mmCIF file of C-alpha atoms in Angstrom:
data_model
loop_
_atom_site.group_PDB
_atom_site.id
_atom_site.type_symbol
_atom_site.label_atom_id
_atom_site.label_comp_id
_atom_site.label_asym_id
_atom_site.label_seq_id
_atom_site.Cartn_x
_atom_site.Cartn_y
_atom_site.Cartn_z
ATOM 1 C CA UNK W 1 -38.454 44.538 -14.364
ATOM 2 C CA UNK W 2 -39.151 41.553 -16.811
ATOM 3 C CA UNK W 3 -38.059 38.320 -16.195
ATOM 4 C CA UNK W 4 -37.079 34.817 -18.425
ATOM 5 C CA UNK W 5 -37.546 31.562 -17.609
ATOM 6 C CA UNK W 6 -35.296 29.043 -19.727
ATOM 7 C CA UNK W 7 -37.681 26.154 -20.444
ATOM 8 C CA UNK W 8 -36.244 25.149 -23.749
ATOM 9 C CA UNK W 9 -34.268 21.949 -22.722
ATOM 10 C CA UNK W 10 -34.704 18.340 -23.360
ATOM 11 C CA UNK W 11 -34.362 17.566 -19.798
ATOM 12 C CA UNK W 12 -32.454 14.393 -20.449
ATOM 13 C CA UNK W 13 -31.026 13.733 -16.767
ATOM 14 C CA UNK W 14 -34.897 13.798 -15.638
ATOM 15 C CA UNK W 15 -35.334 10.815 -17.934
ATOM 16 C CA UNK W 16 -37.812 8.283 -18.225
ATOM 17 C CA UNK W 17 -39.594 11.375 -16.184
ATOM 18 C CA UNK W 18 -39.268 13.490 -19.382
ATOM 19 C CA UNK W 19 -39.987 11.687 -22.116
ATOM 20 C CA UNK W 20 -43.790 12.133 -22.100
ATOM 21 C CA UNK W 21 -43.722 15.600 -19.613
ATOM 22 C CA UNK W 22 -41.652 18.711 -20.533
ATOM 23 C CA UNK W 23 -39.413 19.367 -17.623
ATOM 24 C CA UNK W 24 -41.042 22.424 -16.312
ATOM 25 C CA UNK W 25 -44.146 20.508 -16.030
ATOM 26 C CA UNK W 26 -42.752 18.335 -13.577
ATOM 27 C CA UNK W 27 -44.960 18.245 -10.293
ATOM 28 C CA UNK W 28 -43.428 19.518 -6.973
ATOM 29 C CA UNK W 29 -45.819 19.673 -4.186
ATOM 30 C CA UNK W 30 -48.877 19.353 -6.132
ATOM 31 C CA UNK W 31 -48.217 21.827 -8.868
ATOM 32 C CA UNK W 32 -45.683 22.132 -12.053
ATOM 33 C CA UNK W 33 -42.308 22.969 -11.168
ATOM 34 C CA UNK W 34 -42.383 26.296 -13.292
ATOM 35 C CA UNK W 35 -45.211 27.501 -11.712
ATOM 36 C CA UNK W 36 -43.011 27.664 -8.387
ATOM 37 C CA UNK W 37 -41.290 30.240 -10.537
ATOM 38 C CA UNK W 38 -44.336 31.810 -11.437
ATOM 39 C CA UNK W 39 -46.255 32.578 -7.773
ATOM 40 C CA UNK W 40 -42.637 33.751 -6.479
ATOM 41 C CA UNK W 41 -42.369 36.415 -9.371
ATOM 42 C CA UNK W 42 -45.706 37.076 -8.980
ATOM 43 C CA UNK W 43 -45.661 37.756 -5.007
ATOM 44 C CA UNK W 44 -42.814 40.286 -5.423
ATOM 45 C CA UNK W 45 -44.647 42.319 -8.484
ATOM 46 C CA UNK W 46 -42.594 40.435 -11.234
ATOM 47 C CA UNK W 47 -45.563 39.872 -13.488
ATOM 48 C CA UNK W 48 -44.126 40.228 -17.076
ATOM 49 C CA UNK W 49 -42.234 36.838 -17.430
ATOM 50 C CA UNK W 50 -40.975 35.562 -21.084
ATOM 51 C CA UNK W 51 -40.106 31.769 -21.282
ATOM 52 C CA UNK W 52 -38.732 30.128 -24.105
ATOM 53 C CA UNK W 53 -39.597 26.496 -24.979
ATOM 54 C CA UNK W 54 -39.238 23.958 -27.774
ATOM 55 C CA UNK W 55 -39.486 20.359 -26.729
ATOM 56 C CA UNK W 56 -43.001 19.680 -25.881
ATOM 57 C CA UNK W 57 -44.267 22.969 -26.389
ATOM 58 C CA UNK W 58 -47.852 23.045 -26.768
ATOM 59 C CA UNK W 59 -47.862 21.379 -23.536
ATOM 60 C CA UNK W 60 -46.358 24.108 -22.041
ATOM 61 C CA UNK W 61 -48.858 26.612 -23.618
ATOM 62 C CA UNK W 62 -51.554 24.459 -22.761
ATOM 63 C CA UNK W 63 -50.799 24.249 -19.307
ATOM 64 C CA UNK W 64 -50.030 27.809 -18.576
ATOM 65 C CA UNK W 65 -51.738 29.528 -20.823
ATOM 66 C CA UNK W 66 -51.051 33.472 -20.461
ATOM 67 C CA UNK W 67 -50.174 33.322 -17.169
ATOM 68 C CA UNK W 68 -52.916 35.340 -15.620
ATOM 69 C CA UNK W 69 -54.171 32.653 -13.103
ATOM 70 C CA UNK W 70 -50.759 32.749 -11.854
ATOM 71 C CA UNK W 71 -50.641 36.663 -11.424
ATOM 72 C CA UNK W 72 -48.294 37.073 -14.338
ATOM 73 C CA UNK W 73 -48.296 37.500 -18.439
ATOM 74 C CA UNK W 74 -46.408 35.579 -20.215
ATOM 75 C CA UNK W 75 -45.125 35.936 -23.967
ATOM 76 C CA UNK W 76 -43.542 33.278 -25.553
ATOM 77 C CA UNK W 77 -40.428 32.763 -27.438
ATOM 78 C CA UNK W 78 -40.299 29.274 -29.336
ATOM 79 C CA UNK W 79 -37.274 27.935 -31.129
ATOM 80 C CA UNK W 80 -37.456 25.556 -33.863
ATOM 81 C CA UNK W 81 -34.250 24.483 -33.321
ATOM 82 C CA UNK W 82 -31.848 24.159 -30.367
ATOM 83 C CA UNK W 83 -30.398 28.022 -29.632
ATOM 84 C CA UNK W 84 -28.536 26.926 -25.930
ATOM 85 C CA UNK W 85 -29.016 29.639 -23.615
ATOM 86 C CA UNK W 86 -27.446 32.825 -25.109
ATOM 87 C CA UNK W 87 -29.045 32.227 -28.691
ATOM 88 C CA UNK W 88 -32.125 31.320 -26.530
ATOM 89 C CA UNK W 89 -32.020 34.903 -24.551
ATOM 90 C CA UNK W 90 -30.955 36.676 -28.177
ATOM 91 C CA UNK W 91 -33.576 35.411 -29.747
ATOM 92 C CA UNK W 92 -36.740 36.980 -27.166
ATOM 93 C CA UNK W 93 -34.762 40.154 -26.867
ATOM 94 C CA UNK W 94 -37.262 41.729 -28.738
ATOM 95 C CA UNK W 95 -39.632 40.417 -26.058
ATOM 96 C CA UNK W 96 -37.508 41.420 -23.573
ATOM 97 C CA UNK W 97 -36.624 44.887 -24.247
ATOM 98 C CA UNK W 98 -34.041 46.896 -23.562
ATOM 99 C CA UNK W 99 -33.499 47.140 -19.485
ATOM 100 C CA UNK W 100 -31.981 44.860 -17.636
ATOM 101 C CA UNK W 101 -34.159 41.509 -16.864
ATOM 102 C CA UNK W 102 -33.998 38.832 -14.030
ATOM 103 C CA UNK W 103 -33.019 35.492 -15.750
ATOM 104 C CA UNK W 104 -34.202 32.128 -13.957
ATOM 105 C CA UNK W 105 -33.203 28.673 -15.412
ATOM 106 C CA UNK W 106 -36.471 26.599 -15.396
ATOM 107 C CA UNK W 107 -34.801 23.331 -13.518
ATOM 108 C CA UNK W 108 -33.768 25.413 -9.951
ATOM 109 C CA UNK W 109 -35.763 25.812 -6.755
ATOM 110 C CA UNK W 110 -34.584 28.746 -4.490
ATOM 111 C CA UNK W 111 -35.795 30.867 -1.983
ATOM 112 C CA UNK W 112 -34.660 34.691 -2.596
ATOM 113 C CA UNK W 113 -35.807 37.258 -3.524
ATOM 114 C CA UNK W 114 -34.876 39.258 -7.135
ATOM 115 C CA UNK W 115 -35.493 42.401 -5.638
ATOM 116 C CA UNK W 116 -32.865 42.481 -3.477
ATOM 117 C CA UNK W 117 -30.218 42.102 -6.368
ATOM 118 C CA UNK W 118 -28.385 46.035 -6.837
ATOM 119 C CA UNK W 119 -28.848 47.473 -9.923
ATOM 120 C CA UNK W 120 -26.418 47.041 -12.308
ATOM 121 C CA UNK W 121 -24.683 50.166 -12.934
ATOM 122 C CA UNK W 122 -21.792 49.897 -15.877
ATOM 123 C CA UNK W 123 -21.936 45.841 -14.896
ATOM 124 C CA UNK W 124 -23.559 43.496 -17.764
ATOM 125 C CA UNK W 125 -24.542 40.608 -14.941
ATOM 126 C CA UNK W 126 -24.961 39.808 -11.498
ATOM 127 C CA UNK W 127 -25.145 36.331 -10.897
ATOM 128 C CA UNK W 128 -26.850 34.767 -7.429
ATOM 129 C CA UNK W 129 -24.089 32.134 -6.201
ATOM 130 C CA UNK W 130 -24.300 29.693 -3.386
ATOM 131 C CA UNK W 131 -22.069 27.343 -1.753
ATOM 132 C CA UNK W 132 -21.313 23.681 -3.627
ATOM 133 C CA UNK W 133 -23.356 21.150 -3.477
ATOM 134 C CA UNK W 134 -22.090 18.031 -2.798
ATOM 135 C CA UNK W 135 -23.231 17.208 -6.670
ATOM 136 C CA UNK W 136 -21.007 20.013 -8.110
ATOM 137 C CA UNK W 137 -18.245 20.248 -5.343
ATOM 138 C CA UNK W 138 -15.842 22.505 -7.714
ATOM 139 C CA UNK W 139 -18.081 25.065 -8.227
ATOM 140 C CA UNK W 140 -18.268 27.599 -11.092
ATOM 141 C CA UNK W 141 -16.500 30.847 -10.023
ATOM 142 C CA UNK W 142 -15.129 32.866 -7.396
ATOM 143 C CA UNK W 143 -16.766 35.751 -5.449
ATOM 144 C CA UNK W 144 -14.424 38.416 -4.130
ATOM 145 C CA UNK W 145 -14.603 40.476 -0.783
ATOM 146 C CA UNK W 146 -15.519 43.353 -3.215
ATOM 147 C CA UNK W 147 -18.545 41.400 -4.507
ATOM 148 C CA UNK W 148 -16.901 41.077 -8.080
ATOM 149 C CA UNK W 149 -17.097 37.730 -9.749
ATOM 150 C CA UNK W 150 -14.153 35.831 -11.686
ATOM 151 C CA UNK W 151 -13.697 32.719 -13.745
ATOM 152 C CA UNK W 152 -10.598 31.672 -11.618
ATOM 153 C CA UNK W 153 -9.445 31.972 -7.861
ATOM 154 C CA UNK W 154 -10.725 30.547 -4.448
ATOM 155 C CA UNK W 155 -13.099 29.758 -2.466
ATOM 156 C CA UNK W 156 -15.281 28.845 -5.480
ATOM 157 C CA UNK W 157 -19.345 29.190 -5.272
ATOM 158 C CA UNK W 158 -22.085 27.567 -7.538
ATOM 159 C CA UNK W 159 -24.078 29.719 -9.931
ATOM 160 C CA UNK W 160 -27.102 29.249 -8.056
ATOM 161 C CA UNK W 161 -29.068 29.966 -12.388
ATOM 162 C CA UNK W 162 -30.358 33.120 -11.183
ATOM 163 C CA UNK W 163 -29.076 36.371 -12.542
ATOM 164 C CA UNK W 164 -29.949 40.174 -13.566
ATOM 165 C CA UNK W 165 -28.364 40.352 -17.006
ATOM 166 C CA UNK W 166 -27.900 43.668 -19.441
ATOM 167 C CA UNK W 167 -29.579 42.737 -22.919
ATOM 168 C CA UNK W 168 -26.642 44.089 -23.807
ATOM 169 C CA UNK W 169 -24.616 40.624 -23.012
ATOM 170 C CA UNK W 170 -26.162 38.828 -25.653
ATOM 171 C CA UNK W 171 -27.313 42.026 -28.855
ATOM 172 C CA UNK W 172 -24.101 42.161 -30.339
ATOM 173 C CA UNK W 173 -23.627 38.297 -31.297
ATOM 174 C CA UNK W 174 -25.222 36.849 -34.275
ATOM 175 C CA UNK W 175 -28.874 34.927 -33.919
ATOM 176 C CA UNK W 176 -28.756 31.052 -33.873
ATOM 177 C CA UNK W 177 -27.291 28.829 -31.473
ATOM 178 C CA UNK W 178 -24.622 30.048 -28.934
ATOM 179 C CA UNK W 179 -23.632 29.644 -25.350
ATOM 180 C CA UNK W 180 -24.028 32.115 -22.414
ATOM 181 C CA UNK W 181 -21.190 31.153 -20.736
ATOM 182 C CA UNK W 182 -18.265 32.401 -22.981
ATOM 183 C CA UNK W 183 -19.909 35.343 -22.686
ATOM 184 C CA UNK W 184 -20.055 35.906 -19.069
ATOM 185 C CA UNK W 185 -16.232 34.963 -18.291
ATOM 186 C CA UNK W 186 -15.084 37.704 -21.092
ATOM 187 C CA UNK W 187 -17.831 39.980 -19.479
ATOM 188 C CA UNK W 188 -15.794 38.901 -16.015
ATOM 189 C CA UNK W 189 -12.732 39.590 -17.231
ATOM 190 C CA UNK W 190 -13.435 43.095 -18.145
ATOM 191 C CA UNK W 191 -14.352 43.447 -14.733
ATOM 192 C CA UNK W 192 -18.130 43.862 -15.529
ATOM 193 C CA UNK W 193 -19.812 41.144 -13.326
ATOM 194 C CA UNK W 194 -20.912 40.973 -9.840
ATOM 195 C CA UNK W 195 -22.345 38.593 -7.544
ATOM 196 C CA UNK W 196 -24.646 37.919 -4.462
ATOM 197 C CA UNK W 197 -23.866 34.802 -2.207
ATOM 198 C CA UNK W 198 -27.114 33.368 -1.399
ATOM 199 C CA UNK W 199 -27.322 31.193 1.853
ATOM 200 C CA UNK W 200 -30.471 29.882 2.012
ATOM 201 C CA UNK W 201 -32.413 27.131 0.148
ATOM 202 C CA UNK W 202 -31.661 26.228 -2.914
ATOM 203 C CA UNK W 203 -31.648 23.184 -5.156
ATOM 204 C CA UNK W 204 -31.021 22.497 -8.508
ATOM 205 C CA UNK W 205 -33.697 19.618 -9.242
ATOM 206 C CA UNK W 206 -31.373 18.062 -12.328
ATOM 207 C CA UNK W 207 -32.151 14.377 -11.497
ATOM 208 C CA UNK W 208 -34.951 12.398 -10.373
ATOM 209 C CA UNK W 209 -33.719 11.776 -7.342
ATOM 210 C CA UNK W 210 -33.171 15.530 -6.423
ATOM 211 C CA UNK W 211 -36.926 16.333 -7.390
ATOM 212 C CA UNK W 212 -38.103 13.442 -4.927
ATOM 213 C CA UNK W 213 -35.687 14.674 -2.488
ATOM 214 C CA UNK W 214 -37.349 18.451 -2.822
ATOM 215 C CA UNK W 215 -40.907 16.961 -3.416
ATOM 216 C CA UNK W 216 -40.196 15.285 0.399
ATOM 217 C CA UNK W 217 -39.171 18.674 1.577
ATOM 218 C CA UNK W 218 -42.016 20.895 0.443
ATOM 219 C CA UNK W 219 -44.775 18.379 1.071
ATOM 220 C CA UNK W 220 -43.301 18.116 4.568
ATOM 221 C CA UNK W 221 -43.771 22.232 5.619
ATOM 222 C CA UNK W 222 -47.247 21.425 3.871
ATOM 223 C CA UNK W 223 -47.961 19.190 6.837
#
């Protein structure tokens, strides 16, 4: 299985952080946030990983290279121009291929493992959920007893921005900028989603204060 790390964005709620360092560059206990990402795809035999980037690019390049000191290869897929996640994903599909790939937004932390996700059978996603934080305490959709995800109902879960997606999701729509999430409600409401409630840690380092908070967290199991 392949995986793709979104790495495109501006990373404007990390600001003044961001305006001289990419996002995924971002230390976390001594080493670039997307590298987390890296060594955990790595240690469970993920090593084809495609990441798209545009702002600050060549300083992603630079810093990762092809991957192979982290155990992985990486090809990359740069946009020109803003493509939001689902042009982003349509535009490395021919990087990607044609099975299903594990998709991991760059600006998450979270302990679990991919390869515990089912397969997808006649599904075209299965998103990883976990309970609200207190930063999001609406949530994003609801998780049935069945283990079937919808865009309305209760108790409502957080996309945790890990999921196993069809390429299939994204082919059919026209290159250039679109959203992902259209996409996965009418892919819901055809009954063609499922989901995994994740319990353990996870946090989705969107702030400053949120990657000092983590930073405190890993540096103290370091110790």
């Amino acid at each position: 299985m392949k995986a793709m790390i979104l790495a495109a964005g501006l990373g404007k709620r990390m600001r003044p952080l961001t305006d001289h360092c990419p996002k995924p560059l971002l230390p976390v206990a001594g080493k670039p946030l997307i590298v987390h990402h890296l060594e955990r795809l790595a240690a469970v035999g993920i090593d084809e990983v495609v990441i798209n980037i545009s702002y600050r690019a060549e300083q992603i390049i630079s810093a990762l290279d092809d991957g192979h000191q982290f155990g992985v290869r990486i090809a990359w897929s740069h946009e020109t121009q803003p493509l939001e996640t689902g042009g982003g994903i349509r535009q490395a599909l021919p990087l990607l291929g044609g099975a299903p790939f594990l998709l991991v937004n760059g600006d998450v932390w979270c302990e679990f493992d991919p390869l515990t996700l089912p397969a997808l059978g006649g599904d075209l996603a299965h998103l990883v959920l976990v309970d609200n934080p207190t930063h999001h305490p609406d949530g994003d959709f609801h998780l049935d007893a069945a283990g079937r995800v919808h865009d309305e109902g209760e108790p409502r879960l957080t996309f945790a921005g890990l999921s196993l997606l069809d390429p299939a999701l994204v082919a059919d729509q026209s290159p250039g900028e679109f959203p992902l999430a259209p996409l996965l409600r009418a892919a819901m409401h055809a009954g063609r989603v499922g989901g995994t409630h994740h319990r353990g840690r996870w946090v989705d380092v969107g702030t400053p204060e949120r990657l000092a908070e983590l930073e405190r967290e890993l540096v103290g199991r370091q110790g």
